[in-house]
mmCIF file of C-alpha atoms in Angstrom:
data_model
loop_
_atom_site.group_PDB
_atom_site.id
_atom_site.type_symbol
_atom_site.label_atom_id
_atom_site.label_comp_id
_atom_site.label_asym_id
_atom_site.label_seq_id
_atom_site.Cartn_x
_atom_site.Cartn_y
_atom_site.Cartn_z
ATOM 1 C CA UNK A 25 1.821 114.073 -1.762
ATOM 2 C CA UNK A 26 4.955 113.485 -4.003
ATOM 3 C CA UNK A 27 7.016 116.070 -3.063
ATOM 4 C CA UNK A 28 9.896 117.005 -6.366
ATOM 5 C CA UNK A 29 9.200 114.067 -8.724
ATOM 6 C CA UNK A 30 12.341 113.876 -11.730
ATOM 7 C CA UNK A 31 12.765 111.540 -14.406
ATOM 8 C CA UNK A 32 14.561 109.988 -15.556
ATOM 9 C CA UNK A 33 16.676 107.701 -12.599
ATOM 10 C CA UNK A 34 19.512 106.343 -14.578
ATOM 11 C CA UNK A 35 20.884 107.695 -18.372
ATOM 12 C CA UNK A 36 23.829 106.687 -20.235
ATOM 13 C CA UNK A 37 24.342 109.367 -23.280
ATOM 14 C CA UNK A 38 26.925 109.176 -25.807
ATOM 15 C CA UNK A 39 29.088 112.359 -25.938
ATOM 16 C CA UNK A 40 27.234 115.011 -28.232
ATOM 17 C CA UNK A 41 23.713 113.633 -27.676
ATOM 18 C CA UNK A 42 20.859 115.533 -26.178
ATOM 19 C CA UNK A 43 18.455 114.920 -23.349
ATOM 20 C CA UNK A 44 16.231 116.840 -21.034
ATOM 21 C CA UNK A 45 15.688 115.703 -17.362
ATOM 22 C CA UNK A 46 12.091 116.609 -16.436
ATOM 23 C CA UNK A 47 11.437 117.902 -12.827
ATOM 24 C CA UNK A 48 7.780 118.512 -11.378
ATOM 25 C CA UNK A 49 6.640 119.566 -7.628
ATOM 26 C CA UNK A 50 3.356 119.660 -6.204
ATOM 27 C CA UNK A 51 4.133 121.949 -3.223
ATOM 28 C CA UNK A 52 2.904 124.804 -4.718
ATOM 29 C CA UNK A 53 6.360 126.535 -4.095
ATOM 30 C CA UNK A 54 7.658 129.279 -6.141
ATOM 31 C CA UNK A 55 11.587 128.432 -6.248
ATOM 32 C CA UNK A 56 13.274 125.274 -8.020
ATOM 33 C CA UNK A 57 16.796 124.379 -8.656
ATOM 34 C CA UNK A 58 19.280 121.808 -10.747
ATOM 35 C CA UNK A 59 22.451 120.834 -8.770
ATOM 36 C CA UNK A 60 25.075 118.643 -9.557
ATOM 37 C CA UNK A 61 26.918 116.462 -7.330
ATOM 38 C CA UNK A 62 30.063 115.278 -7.504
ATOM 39 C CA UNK A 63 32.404 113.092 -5.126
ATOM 40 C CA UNK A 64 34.003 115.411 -2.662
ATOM 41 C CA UNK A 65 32.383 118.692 -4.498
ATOM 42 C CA UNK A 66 29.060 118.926 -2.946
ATOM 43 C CA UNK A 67 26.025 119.857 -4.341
ATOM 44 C CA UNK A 68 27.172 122.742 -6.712
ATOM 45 C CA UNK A 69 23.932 124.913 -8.350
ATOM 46 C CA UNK A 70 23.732 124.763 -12.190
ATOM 47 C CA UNK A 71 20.150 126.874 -12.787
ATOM 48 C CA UNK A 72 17.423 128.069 -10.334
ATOM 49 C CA UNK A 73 13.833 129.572 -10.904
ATOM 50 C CA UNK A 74 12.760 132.014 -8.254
ATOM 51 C CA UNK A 75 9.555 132.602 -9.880
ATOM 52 C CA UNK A 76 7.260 130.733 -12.886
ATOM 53 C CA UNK A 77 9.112 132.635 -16.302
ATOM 54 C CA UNK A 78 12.181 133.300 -14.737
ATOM 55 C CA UNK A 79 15.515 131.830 -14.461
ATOM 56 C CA UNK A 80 19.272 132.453 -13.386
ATOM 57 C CA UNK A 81 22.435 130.922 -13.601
ATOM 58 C CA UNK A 82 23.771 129.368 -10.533
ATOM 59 C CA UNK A 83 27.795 127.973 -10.029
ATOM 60 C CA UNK A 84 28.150 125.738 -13.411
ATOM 61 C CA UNK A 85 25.575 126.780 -15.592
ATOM 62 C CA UNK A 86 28.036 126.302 -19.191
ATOM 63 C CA UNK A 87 26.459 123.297 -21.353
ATOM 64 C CA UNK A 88 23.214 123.739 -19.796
ATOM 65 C CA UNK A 89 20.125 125.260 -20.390
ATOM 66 C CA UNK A 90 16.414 125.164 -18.498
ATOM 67 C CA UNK A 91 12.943 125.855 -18.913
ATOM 68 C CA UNK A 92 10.487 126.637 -16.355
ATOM 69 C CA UNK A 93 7.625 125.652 -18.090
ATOM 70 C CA UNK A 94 4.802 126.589 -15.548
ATOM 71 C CA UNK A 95 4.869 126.440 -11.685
ATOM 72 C CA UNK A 96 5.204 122.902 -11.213
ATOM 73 C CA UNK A 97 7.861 121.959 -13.949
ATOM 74 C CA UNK A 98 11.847 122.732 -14.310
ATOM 75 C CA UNK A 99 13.503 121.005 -16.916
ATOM 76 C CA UNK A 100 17.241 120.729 -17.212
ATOM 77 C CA UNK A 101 18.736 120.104 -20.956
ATOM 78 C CA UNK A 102 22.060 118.933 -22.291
ATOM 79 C CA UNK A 103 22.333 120.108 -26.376
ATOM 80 C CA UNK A 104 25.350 117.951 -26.689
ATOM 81 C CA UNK A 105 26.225 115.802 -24.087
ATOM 82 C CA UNK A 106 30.217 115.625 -22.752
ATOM 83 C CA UNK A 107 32.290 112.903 -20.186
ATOM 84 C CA UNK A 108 32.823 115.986 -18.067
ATOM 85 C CA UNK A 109 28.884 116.407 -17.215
ATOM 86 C CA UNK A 110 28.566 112.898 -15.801
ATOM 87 C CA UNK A 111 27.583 113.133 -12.599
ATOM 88 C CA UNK A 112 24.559 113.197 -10.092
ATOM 89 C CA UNK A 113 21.515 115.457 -10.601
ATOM 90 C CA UNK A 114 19.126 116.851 -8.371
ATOM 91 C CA UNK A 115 16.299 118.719 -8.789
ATOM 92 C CA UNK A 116 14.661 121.177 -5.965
ATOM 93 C CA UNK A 117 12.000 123.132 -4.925
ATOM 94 C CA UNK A 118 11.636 125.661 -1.943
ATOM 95 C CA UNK A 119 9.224 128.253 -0.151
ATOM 96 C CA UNK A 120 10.841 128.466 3.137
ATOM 97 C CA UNK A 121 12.854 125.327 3.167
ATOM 98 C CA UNK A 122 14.231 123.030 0.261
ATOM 99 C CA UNK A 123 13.005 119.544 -0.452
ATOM 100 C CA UNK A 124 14.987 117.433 -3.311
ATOM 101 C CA UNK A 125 14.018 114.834 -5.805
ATOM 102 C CA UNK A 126 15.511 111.891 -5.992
ATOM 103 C CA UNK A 127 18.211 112.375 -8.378
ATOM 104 C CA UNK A 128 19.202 111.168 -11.620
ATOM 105 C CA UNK A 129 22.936 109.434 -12.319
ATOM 106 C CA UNK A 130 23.551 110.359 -15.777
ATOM 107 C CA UNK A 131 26.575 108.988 -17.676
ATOM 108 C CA UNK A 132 28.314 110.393 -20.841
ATOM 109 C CA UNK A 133 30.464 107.562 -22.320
ATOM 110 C CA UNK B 29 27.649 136.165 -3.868
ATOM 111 C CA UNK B 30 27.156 134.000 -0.438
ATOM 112 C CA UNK B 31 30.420 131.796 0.516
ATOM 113 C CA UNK B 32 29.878 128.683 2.439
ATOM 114 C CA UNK B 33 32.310 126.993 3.925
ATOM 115 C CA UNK B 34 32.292 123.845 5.642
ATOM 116 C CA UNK B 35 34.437 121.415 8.317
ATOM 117 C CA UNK B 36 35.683 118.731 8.822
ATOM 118 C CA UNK B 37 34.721 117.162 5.410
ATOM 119 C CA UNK B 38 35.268 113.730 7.365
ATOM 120 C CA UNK B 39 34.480 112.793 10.555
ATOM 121 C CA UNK B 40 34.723 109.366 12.614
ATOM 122 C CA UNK B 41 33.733 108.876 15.788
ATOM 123 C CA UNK B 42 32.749 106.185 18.202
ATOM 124 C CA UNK B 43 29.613 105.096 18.773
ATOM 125 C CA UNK B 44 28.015 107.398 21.808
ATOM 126 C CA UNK B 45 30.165 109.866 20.951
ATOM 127 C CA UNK B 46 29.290 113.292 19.882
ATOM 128 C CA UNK B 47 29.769 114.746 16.535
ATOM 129 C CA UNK B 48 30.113 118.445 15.678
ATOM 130 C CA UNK B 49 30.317 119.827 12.248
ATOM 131 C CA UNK B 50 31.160 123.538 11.869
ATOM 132 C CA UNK B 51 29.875 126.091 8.570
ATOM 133 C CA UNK B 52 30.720 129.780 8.346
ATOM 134 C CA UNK B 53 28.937 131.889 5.512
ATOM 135 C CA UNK B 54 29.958 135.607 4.551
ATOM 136 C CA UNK B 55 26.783 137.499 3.966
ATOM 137 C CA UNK B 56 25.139 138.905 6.714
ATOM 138 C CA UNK B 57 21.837 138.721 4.917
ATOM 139 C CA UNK B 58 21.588 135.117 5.180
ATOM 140 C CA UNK B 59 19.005 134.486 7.181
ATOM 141 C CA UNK B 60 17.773 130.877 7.292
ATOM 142 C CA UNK B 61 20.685 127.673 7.606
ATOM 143 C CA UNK B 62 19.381 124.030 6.976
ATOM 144 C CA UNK B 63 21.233 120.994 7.573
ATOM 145 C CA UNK B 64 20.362 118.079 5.518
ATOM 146 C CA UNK B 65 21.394 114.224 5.854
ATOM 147 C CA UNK B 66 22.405 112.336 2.711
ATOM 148 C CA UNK B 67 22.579 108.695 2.974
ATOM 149 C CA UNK B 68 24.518 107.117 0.009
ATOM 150 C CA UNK B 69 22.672 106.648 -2.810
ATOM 151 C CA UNK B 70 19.904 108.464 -1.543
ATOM 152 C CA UNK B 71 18.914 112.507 -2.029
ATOM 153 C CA UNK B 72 19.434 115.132 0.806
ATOM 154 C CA UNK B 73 16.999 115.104 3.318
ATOM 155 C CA UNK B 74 16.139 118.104 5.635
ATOM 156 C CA UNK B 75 17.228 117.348 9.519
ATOM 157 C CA UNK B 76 17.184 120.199 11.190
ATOM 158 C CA UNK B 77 17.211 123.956 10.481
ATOM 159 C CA UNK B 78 17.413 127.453 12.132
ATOM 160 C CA UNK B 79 16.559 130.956 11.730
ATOM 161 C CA UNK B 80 18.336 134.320 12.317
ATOM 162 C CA UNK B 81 16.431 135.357 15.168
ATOM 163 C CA UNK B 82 17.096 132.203 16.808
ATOM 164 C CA UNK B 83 20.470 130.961 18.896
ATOM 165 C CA UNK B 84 19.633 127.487 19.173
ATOM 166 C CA UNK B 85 17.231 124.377 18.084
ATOM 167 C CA UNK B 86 17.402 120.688 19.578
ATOM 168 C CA UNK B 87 15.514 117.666 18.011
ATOM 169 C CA UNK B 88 16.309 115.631 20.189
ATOM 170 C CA UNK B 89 19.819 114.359 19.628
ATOM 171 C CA UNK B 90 20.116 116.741 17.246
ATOM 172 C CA UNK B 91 20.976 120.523 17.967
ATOM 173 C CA UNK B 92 22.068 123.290 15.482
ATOM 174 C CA UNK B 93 23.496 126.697 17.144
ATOM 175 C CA UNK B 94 23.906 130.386 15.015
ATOM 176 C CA UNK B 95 26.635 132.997 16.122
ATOM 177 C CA UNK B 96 25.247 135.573 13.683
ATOM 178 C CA UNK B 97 28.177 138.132 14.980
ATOM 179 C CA UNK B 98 30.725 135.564 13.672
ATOM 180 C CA UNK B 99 28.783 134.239 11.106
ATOM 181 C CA UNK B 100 28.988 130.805 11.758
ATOM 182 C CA UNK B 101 26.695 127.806 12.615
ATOM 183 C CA UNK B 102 27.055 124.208 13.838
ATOM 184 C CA UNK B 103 25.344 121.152 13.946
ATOM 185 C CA UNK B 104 25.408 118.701 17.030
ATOM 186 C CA UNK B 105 24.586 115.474 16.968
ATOM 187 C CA UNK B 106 25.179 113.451 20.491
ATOM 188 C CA UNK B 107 24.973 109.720 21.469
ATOM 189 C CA UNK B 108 25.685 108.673 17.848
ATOM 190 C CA UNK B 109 24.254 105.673 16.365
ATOM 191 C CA UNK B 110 25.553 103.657 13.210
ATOM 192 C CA UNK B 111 22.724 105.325 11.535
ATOM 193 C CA UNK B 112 24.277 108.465 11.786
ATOM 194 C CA UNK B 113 26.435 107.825 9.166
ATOM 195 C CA UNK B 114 26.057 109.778 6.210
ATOM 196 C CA UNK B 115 27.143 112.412 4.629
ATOM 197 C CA UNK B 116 26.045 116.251 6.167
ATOM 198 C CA UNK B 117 25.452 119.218 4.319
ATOM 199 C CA UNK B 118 24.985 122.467 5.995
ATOM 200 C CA UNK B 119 23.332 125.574 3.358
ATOM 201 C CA UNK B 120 22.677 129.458 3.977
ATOM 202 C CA UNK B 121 19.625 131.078 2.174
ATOM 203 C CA UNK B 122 19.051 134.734 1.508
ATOM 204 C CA UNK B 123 15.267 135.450 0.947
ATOM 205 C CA UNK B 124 14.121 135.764 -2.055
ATOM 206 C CA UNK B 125 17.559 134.383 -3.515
ATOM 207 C CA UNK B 126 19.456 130.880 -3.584
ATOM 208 C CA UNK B 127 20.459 128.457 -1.187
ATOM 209 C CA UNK B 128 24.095 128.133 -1.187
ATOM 210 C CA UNK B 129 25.609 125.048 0.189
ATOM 211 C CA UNK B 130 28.565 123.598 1.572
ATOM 212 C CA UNK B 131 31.023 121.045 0.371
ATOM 213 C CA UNK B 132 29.637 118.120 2.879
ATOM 214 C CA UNK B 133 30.923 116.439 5.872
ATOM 215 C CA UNK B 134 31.092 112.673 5.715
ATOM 216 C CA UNK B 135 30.559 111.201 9.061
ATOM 217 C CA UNK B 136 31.409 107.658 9.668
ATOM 218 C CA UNK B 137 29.808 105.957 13.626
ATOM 219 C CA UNK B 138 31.685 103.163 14.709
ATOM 220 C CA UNK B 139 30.272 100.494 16.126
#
């Protein structure tokens, strides 16, 4: 049992590129989320997916966008890529409680 | 939306000592508060966790307590160990909505 699986671990993007982090759970739960953590910000809610075709905005959702391509899979993309998005990622899923994957440290340079 | 707020956002205490981290949320329809454990480097992971209809849970050295009327909730952790440290996030969850978290609690065990 994997759990919330998300590639990639590290990424170092040049400001204005493009890249989607992939997220996939095999808990069969309805709910999955993208945070972002920064140092002494917490873990602050960019997108979340209560349900397979639908998706909300969370806290920070500007430069961002998602798809929820099926149960299993939440993607997270960055269109153009800026110093000000560097930071930790984590993907999520939930039923009745919230398991995390195990993050992705992306840099914009 | 849900407001979570959370204190002290660093703790240090001695080794054996007890550590008690305090969260207060706003809506009353929150009805399920996790605490999760980060170690650096690593993602959160679930410790502990309580419901509405319940006052208190204990895992062993680990307890969480609700005051629903006050809307707030606390986490407990006695005869701390170096492996305690980490950094402690407390959440609230409405069903069928988001969990909203707060901004961490770095605790530091001293040997």
């Amino acid at each position: 049992n994997a759990g919330v699986t998300q590639t990639p671990k590290f990424q170092v993007l040049k400001t204005g590129q493009s890249m989607t982090l992939q997220c996939a759970q095999d808990m069969n739960h309805n709910s999955m989320y993208w945070y972002r953590q920064d140092p002494g910000m917490g873990l602050r809610l960019i997108y979340y997916s209560a349900s397979e075709g639908t998706t909300d905005k969370g806290e920070v959702p500007n430069g961002y966008n998602v798809s929820r391509l099926n149960k299993r899979e939440f993607s997270l993309r960055l269109e153009s890529a800026a110093p000000s998005q560097t930071s930790v990622y984590f993907c999520a899923s939930s039923d009745t409680q919230a398991f995390f994957g195990q993050g992705t440290r992306l840099t914009v340079v | 939306g849900e407001n979570v707020e959370q204190h002290p956002s660093t703790l240090s205490v001695q080794e054996g000592d007890s550590a008690v981290i305090k969260c207060t949320y706003s809506d009353s329809a929150s009805n399920y508060f996790p605490w999760y454990k980060q170690e650096l480097g690593k993602r959160p992971q679930l410790i502990i966790d309580i419901r509405s209809n319940v006052g208190e849970k204990k895992d062993q050295r680990i307890a969480v307590t609700l005051n629903k009327t006050a809307k707030h909730f606390s986490l407990h952790i006695t005869e701390t160990q170096p492996e305690d440290s980490a950094v402690y996030f407390c959440a609230a969850f409405i069903t069928g909505n988001q969990f909203y978290f707060g901004t961490g609690t770095s605790l530091t065990v001293i040997p």
